[in-house]
mmCIF file of N, CA and C in Angstrom:
data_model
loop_
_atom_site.group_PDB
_atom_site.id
_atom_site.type_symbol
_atom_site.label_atom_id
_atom_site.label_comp_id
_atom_site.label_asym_id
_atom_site.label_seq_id
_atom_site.Cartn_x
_atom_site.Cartn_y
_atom_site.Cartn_z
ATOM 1 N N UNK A 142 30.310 195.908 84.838
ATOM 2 C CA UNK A 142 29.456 195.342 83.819
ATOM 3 C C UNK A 142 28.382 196.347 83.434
ATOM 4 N N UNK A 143 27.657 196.377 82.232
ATOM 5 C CA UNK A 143 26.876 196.964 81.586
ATOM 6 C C UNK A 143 25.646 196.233 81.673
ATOM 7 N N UNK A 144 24.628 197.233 82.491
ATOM 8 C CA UNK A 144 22.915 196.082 82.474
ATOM 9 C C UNK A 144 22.413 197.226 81.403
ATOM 10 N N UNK A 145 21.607 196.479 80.660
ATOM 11 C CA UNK A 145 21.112 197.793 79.430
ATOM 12 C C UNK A 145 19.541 197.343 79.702
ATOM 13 N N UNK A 146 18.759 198.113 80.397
ATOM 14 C CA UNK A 146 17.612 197.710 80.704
ATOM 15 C C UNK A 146 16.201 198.709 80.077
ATOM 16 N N UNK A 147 15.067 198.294 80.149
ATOM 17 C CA UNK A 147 14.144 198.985 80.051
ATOM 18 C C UNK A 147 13.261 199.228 81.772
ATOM 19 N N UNK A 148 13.600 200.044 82.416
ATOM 20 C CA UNK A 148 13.131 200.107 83.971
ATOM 21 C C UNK A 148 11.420 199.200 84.104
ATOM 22 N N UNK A 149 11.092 199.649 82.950
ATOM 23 C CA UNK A 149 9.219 199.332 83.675
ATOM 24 C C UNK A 149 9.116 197.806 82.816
ATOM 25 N N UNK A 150 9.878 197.032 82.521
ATOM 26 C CA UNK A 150 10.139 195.683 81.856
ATOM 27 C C UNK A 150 10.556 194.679 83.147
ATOM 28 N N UNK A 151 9.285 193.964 83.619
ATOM 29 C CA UNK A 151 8.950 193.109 84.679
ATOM 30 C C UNK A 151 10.252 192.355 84.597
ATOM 31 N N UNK A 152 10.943 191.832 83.443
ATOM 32 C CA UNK A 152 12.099 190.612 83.221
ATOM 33 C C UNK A 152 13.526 191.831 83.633
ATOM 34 N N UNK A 153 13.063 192.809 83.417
ATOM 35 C CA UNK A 153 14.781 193.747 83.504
ATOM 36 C C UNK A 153 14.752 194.203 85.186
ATOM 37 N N UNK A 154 13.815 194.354 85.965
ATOM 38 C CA UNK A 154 13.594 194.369 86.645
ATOM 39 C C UNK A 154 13.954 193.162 87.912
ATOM 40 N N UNK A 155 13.006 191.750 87.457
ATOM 41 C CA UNK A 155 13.917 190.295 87.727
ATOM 42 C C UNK A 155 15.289 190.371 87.862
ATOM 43 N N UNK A 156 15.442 190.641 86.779
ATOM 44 C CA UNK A 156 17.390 190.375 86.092
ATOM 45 C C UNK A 156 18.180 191.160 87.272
ATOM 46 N N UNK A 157 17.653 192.832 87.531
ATOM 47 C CA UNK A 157 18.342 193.582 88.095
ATOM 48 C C UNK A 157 18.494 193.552 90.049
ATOM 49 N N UNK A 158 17.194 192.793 90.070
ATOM 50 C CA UNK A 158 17.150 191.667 91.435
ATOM 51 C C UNK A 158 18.134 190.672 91.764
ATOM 52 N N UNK A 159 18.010 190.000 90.813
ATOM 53 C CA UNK A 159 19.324 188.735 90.722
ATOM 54 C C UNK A 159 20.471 189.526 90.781
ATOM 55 N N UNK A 160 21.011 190.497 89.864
ATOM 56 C CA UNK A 160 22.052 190.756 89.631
ATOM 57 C C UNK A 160 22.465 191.308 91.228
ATOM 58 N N UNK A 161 21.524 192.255 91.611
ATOM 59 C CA UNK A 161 22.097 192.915 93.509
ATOM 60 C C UNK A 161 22.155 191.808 94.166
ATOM 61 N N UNK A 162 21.381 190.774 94.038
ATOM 62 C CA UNK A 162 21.228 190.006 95.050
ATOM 63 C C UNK A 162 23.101 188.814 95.075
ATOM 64 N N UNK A 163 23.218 189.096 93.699
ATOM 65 C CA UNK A 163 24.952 187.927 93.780
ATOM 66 C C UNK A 163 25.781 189.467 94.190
ATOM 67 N N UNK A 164 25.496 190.750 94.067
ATOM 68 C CA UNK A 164 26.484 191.265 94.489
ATOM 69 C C UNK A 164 27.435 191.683 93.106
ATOM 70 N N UNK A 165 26.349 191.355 92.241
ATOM 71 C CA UNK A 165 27.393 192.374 91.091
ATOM 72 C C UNK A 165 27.326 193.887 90.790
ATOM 73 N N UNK A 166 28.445 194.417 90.823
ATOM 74 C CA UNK A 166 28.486 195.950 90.492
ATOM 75 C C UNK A 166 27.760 195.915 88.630
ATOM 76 N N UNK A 167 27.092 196.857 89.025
ATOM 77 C CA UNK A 167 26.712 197.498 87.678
ATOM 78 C C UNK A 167 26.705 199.070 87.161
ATOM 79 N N UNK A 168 26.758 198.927 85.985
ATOM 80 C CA UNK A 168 26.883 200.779 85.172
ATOM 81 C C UNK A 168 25.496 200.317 84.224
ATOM 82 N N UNK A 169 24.172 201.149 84.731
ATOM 83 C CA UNK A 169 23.213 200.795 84.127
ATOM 84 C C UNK A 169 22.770 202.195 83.003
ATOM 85 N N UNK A 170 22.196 201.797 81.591
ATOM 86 C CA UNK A 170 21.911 202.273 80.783
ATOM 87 C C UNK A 170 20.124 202.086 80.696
ATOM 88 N N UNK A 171 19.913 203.236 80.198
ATOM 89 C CA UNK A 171 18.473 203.277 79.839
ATOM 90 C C UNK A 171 18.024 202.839 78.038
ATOM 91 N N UNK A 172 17.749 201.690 77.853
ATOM 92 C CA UNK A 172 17.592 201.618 76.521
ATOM 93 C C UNK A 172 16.860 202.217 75.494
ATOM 94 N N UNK A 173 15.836 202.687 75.616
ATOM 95 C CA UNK A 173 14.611 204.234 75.462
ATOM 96 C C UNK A 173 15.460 205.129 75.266
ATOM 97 N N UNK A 174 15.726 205.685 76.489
ATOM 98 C CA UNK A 174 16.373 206.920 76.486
ATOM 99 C C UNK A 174 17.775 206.524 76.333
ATOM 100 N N UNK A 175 18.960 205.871 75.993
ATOM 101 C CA UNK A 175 20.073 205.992 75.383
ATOM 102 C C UNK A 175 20.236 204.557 75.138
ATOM 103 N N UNK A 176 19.762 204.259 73.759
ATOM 104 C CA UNK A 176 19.645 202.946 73.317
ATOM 105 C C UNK A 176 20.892 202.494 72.430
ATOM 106 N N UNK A 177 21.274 201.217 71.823
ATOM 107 C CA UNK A 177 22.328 201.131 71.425
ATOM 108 C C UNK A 177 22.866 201.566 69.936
ATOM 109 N N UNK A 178 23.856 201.757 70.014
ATOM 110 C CA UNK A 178 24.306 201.967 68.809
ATOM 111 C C UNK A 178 24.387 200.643 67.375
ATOM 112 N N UNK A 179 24.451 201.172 66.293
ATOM 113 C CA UNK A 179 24.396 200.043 65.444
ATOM 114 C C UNK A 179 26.101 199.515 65.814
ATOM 115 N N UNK A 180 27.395 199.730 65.710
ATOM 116 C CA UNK A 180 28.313 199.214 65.859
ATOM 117 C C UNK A 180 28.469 198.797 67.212
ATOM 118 N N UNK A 181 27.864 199.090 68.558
ATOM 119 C CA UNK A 181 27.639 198.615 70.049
ATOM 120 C C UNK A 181 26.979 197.041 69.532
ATOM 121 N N UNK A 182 25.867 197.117 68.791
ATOM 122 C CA UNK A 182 25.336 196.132 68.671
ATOM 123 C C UNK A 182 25.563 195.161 68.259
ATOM 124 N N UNK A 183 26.785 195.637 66.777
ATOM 125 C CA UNK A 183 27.383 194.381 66.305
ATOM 126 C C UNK A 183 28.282 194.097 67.047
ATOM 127 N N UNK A 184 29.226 194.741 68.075
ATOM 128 C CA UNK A 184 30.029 194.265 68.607
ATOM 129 C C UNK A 184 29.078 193.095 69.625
ATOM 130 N N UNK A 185 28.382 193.329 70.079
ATOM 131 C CA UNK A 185 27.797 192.477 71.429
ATOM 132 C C UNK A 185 27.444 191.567 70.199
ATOM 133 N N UNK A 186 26.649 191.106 69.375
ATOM 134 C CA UNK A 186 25.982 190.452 68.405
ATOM 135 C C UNK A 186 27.462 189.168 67.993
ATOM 136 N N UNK A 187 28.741 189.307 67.861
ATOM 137 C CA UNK A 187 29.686 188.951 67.747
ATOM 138 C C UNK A 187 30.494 188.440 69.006
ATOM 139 N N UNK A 188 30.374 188.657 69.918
ATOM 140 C CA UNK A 188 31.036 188.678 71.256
ATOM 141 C C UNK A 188 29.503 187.412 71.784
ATOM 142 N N UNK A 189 28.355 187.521 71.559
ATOM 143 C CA UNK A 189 27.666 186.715 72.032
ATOM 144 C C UNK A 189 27.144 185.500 71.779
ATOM 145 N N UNK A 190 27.855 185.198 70.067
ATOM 146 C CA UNK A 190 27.501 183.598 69.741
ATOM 147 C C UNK A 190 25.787 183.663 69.555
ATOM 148 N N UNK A 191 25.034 184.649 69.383
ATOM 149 C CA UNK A 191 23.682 184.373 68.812
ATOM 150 C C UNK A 191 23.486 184.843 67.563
ATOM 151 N N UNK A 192 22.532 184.119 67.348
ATOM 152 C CA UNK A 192 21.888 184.788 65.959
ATOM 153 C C UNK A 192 21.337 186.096 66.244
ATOM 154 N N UNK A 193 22.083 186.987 65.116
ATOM 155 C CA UNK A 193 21.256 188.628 65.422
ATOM 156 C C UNK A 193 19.498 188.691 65.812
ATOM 157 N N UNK A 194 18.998 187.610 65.168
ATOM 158 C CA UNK A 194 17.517 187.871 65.430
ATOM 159 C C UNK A 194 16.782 187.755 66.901
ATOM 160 N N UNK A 195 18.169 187.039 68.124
ATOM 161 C CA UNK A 195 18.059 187.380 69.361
ATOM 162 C C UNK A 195 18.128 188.220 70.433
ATOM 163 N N UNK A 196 18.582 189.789 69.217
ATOM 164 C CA UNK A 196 18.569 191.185 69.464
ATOM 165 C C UNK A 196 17.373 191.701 69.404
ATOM 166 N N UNK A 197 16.606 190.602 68.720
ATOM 167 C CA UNK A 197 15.157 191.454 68.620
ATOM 168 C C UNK A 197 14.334 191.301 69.495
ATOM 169 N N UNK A 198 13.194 192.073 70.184
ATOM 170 C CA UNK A 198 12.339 192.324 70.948
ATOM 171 C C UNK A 198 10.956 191.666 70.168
ATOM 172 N N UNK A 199 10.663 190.433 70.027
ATOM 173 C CA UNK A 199 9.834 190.099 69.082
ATOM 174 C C UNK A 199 8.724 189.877 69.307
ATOM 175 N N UNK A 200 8.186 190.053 71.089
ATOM 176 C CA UNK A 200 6.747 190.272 71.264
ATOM 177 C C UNK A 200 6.756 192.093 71.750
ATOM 178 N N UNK A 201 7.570 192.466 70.877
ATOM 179 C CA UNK A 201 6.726 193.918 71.579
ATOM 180 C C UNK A 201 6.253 194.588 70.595
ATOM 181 N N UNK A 202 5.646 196.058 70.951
ATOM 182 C CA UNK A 202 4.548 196.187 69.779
ATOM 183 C C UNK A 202 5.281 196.916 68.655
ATOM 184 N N UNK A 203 6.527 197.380 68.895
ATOM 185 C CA UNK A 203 6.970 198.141 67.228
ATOM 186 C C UNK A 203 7.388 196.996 66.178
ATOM 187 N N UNK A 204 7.741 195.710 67.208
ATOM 188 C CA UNK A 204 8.532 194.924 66.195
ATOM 189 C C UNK A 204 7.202 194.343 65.510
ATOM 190 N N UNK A 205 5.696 194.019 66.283
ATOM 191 C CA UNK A 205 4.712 193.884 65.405
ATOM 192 C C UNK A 205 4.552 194.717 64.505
ATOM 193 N N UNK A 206 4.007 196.289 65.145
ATOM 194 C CA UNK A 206 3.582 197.200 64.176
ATOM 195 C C UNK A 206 4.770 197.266 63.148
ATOM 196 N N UNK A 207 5.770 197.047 62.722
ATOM 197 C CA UNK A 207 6.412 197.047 61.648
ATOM 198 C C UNK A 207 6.555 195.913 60.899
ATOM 199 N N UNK A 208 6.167 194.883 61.280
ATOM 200 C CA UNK A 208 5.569 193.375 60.552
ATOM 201 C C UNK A 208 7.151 192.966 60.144
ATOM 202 N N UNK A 209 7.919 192.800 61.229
ATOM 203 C CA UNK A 209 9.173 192.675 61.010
ATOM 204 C C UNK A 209 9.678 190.981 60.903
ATOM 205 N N UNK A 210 8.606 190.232 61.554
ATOM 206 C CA UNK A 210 8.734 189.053 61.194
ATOM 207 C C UNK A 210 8.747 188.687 59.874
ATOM 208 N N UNK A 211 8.300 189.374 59.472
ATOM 209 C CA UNK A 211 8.036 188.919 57.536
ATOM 210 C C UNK A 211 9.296 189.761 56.537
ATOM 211 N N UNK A 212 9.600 190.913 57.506
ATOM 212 C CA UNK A 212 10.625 191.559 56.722
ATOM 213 C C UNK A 212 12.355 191.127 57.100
ATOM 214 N N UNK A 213 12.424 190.628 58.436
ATOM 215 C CA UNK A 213 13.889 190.367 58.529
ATOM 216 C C UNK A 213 14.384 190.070 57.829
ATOM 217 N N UNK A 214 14.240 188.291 57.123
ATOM 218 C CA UNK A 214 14.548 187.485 56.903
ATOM 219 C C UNK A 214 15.432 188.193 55.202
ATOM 220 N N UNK A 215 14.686 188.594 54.889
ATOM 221 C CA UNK A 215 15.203 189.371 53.482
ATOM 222 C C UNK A 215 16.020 190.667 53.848
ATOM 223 N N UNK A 216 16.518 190.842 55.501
ATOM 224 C CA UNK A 216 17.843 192.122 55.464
ATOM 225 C C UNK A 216 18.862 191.796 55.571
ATOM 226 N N UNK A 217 19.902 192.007 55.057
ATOM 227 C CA UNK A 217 20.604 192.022 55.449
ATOM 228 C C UNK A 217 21.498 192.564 57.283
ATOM 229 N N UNK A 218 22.819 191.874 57.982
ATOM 230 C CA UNK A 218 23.104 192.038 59.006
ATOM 231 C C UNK A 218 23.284 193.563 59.155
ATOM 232 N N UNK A 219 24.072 194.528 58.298
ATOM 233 C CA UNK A 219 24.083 196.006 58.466
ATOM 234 C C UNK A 219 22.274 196.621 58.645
ATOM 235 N N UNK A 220 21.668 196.230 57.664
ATOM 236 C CA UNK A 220 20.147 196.743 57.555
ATOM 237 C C UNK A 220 19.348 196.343 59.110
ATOM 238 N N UNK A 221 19.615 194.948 59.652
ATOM 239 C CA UNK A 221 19.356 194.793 60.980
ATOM 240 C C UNK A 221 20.036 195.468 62.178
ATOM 241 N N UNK A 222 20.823 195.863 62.018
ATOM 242 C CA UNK A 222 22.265 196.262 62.816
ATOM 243 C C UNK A 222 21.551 198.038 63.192
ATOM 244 N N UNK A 223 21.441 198.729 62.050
ATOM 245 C CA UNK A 223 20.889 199.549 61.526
ATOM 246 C C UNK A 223 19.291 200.321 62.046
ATOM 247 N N UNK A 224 18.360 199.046 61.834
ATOM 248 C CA UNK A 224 17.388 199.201 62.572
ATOM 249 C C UNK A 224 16.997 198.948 63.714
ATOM 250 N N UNK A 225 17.889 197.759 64.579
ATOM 251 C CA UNK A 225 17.699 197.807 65.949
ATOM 252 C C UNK A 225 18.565 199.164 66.717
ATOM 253 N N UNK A 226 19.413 199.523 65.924
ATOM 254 C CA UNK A 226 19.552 201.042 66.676
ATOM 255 C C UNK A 226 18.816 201.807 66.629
ATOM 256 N N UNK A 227 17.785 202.206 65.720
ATOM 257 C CA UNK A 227 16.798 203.034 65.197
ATOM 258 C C UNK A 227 16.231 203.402 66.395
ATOM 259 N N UNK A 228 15.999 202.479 66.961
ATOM 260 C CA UNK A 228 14.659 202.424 68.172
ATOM 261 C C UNK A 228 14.685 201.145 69.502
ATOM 262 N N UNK A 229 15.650 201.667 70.382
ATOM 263 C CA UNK A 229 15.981 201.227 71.586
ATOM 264 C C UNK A 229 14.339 199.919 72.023
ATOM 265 N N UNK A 230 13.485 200.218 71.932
ATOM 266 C CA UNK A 230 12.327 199.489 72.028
ATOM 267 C C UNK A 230 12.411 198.122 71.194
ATOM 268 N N UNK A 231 12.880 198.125 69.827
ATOM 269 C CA UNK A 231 13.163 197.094 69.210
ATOM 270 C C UNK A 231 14.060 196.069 70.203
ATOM 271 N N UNK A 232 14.638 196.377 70.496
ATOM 272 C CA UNK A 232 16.133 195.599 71.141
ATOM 273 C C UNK A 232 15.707 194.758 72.329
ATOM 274 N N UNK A 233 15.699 193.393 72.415
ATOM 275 C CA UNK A 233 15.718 192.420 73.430
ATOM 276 C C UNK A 233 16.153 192.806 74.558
ATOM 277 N N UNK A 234 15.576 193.063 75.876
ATOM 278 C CA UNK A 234 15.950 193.167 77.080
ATOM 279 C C UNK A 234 15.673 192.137 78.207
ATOM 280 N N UNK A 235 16.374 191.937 79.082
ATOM 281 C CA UNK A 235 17.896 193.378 79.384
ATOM 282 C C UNK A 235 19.155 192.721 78.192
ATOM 283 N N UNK A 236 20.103 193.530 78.426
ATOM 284 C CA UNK A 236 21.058 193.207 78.095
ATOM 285 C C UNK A 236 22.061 193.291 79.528
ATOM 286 N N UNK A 237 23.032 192.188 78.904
ATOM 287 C CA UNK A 237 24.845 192.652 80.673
ATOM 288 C C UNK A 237 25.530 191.914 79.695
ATOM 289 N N UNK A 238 26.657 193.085 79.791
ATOM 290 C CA UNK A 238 27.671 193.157 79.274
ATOM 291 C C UNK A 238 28.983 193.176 79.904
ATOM 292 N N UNK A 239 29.368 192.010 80.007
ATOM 293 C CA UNK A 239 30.929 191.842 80.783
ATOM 294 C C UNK A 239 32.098 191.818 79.573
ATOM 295 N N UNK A 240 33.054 191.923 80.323
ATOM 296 C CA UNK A 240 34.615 191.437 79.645
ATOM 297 C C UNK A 240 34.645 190.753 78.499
ATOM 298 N N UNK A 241 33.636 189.287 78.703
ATOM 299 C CA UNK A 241 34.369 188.235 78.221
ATOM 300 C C UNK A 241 32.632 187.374 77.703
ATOM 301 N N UNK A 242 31.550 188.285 77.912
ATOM 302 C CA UNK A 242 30.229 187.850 77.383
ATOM 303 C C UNK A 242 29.373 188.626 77.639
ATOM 304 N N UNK A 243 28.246 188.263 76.036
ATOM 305 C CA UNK A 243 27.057 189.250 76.194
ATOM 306 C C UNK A 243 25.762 188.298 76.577
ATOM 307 N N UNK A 244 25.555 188.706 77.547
ATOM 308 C CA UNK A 244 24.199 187.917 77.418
ATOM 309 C C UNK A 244 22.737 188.596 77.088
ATOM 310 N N UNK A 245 21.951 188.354 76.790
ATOM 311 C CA UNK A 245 20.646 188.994 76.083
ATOM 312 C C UNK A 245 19.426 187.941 76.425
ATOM 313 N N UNK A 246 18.691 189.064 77.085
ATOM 314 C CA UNK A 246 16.994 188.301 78.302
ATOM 315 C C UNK A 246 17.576 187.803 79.028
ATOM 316 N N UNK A 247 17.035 187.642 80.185
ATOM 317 C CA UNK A 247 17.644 187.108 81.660
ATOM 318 C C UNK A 247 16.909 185.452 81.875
ATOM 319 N N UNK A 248 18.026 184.661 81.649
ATOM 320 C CA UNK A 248 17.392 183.450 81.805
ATOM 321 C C UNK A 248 18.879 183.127 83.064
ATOM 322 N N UNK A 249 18.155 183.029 84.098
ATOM 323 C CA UNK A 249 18.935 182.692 85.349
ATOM 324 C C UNK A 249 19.814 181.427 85.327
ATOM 325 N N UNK A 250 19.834 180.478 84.606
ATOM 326 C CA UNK A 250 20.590 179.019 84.841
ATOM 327 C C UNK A 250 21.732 179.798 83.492
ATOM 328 N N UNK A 251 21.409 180.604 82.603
ATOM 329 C CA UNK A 251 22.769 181.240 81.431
ATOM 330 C C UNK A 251 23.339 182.258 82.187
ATOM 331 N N UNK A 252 22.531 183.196 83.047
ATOM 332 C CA UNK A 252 23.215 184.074 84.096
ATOM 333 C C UNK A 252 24.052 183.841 84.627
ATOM 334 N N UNK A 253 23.908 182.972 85.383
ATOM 335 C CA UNK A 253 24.354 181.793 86.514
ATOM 336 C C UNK A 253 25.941 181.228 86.239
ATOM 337 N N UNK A 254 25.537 180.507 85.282
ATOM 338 C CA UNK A 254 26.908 179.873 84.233
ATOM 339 C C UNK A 254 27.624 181.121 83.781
ATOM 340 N N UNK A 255 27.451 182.106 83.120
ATOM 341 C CA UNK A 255 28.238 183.291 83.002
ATOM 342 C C UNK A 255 29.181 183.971 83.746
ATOM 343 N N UNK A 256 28.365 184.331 84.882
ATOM 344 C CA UNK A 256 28.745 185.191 85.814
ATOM 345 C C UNK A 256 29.974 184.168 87.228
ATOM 346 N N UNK A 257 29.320 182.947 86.265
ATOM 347 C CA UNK A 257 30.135 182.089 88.214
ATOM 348 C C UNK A 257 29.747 182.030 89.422
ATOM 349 N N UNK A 258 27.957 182.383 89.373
ATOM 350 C CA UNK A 258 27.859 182.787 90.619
ATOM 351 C C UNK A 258 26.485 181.476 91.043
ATOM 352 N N UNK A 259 25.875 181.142 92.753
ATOM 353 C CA UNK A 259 25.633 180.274 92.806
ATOM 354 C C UNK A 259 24.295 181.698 93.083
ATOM 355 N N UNK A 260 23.462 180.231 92.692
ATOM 356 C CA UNK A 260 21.936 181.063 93.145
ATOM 357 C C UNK A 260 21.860 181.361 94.291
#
C-alpha cells in the first residue's frame, strides 16, 4: 500500500501509528518533496467515491493564501486536478492507497472498515 504523508502533520503521523500498529506493510511517499501527479490524482479521485474538493487541504495556509474557497467552485475538474498537483501542500493528508481503495485523512472507524482490520 501507498501512505502519501506529510512527516511533521500530527494526523499523518496518527495514521502512520495505526497503520504499524495493525501490521500493514507500507511504500511511503513524501508529499512536499514528491507530491502527486495531476493524473495520480484523478485516478485516486475516481477510485475513491469523493468529491474532488476532499483532495483539498482546506485549513492549510496556501489553500487560504490563494482564497481558493471562493475560487474552486468556478474550476473546472482538470483546472483542480491541475492545481492540486501544483503544490503537494494543497493536497489533503495522509493519503493510503490500496488495490481496491483510496482513502484520504485518517479517520480510524473508515480505516478500519477498509483495511479489515480490528482496532
Amino acid at each position: 500500500m501507498l501512505f502519501i504523508e506529510y512527516p511533521k502533520c500530527t494526523t499523518c503521523q496518527k495514521a502512520r501509528k495505526w497503520l504499524e500498529a495493525q501490521g500493514v506493510s507500507l511504500e511511503t511517499r513524501h508529499i512536499k518533496d514528491n507530491p502527486p501527479t495531476a493524473a495520480e490524482l484523478g485516478d485516486w479521485h475516481s477510485r475513491s467515491g469523493l468529491p474532488l474538493k476532499r483532495f483539498f487541504n482546506t485549513s492549510g495556509q496556501k489553500y487560504k493564501e490563494l482564497g481558493l474557497k471562493d475560487k474552486l467552485p468556478g474550476m473546472d475538474e482538470a483546472e483542480q486536478l491541475a492545481l492540486l498537483a501544483s503544490d503537494g501542500m494543497l493536497v489533503k493528508r495522509p493519503i493510503l492507497v490500496g488495490d481496491d481503495f483510496v482513502l484520504v485523512g485518517f479517520r480510524e472507524a473508515e480505516w478500519t472498515a477498509a483495511l479489515g482490520t480490528k482496532k
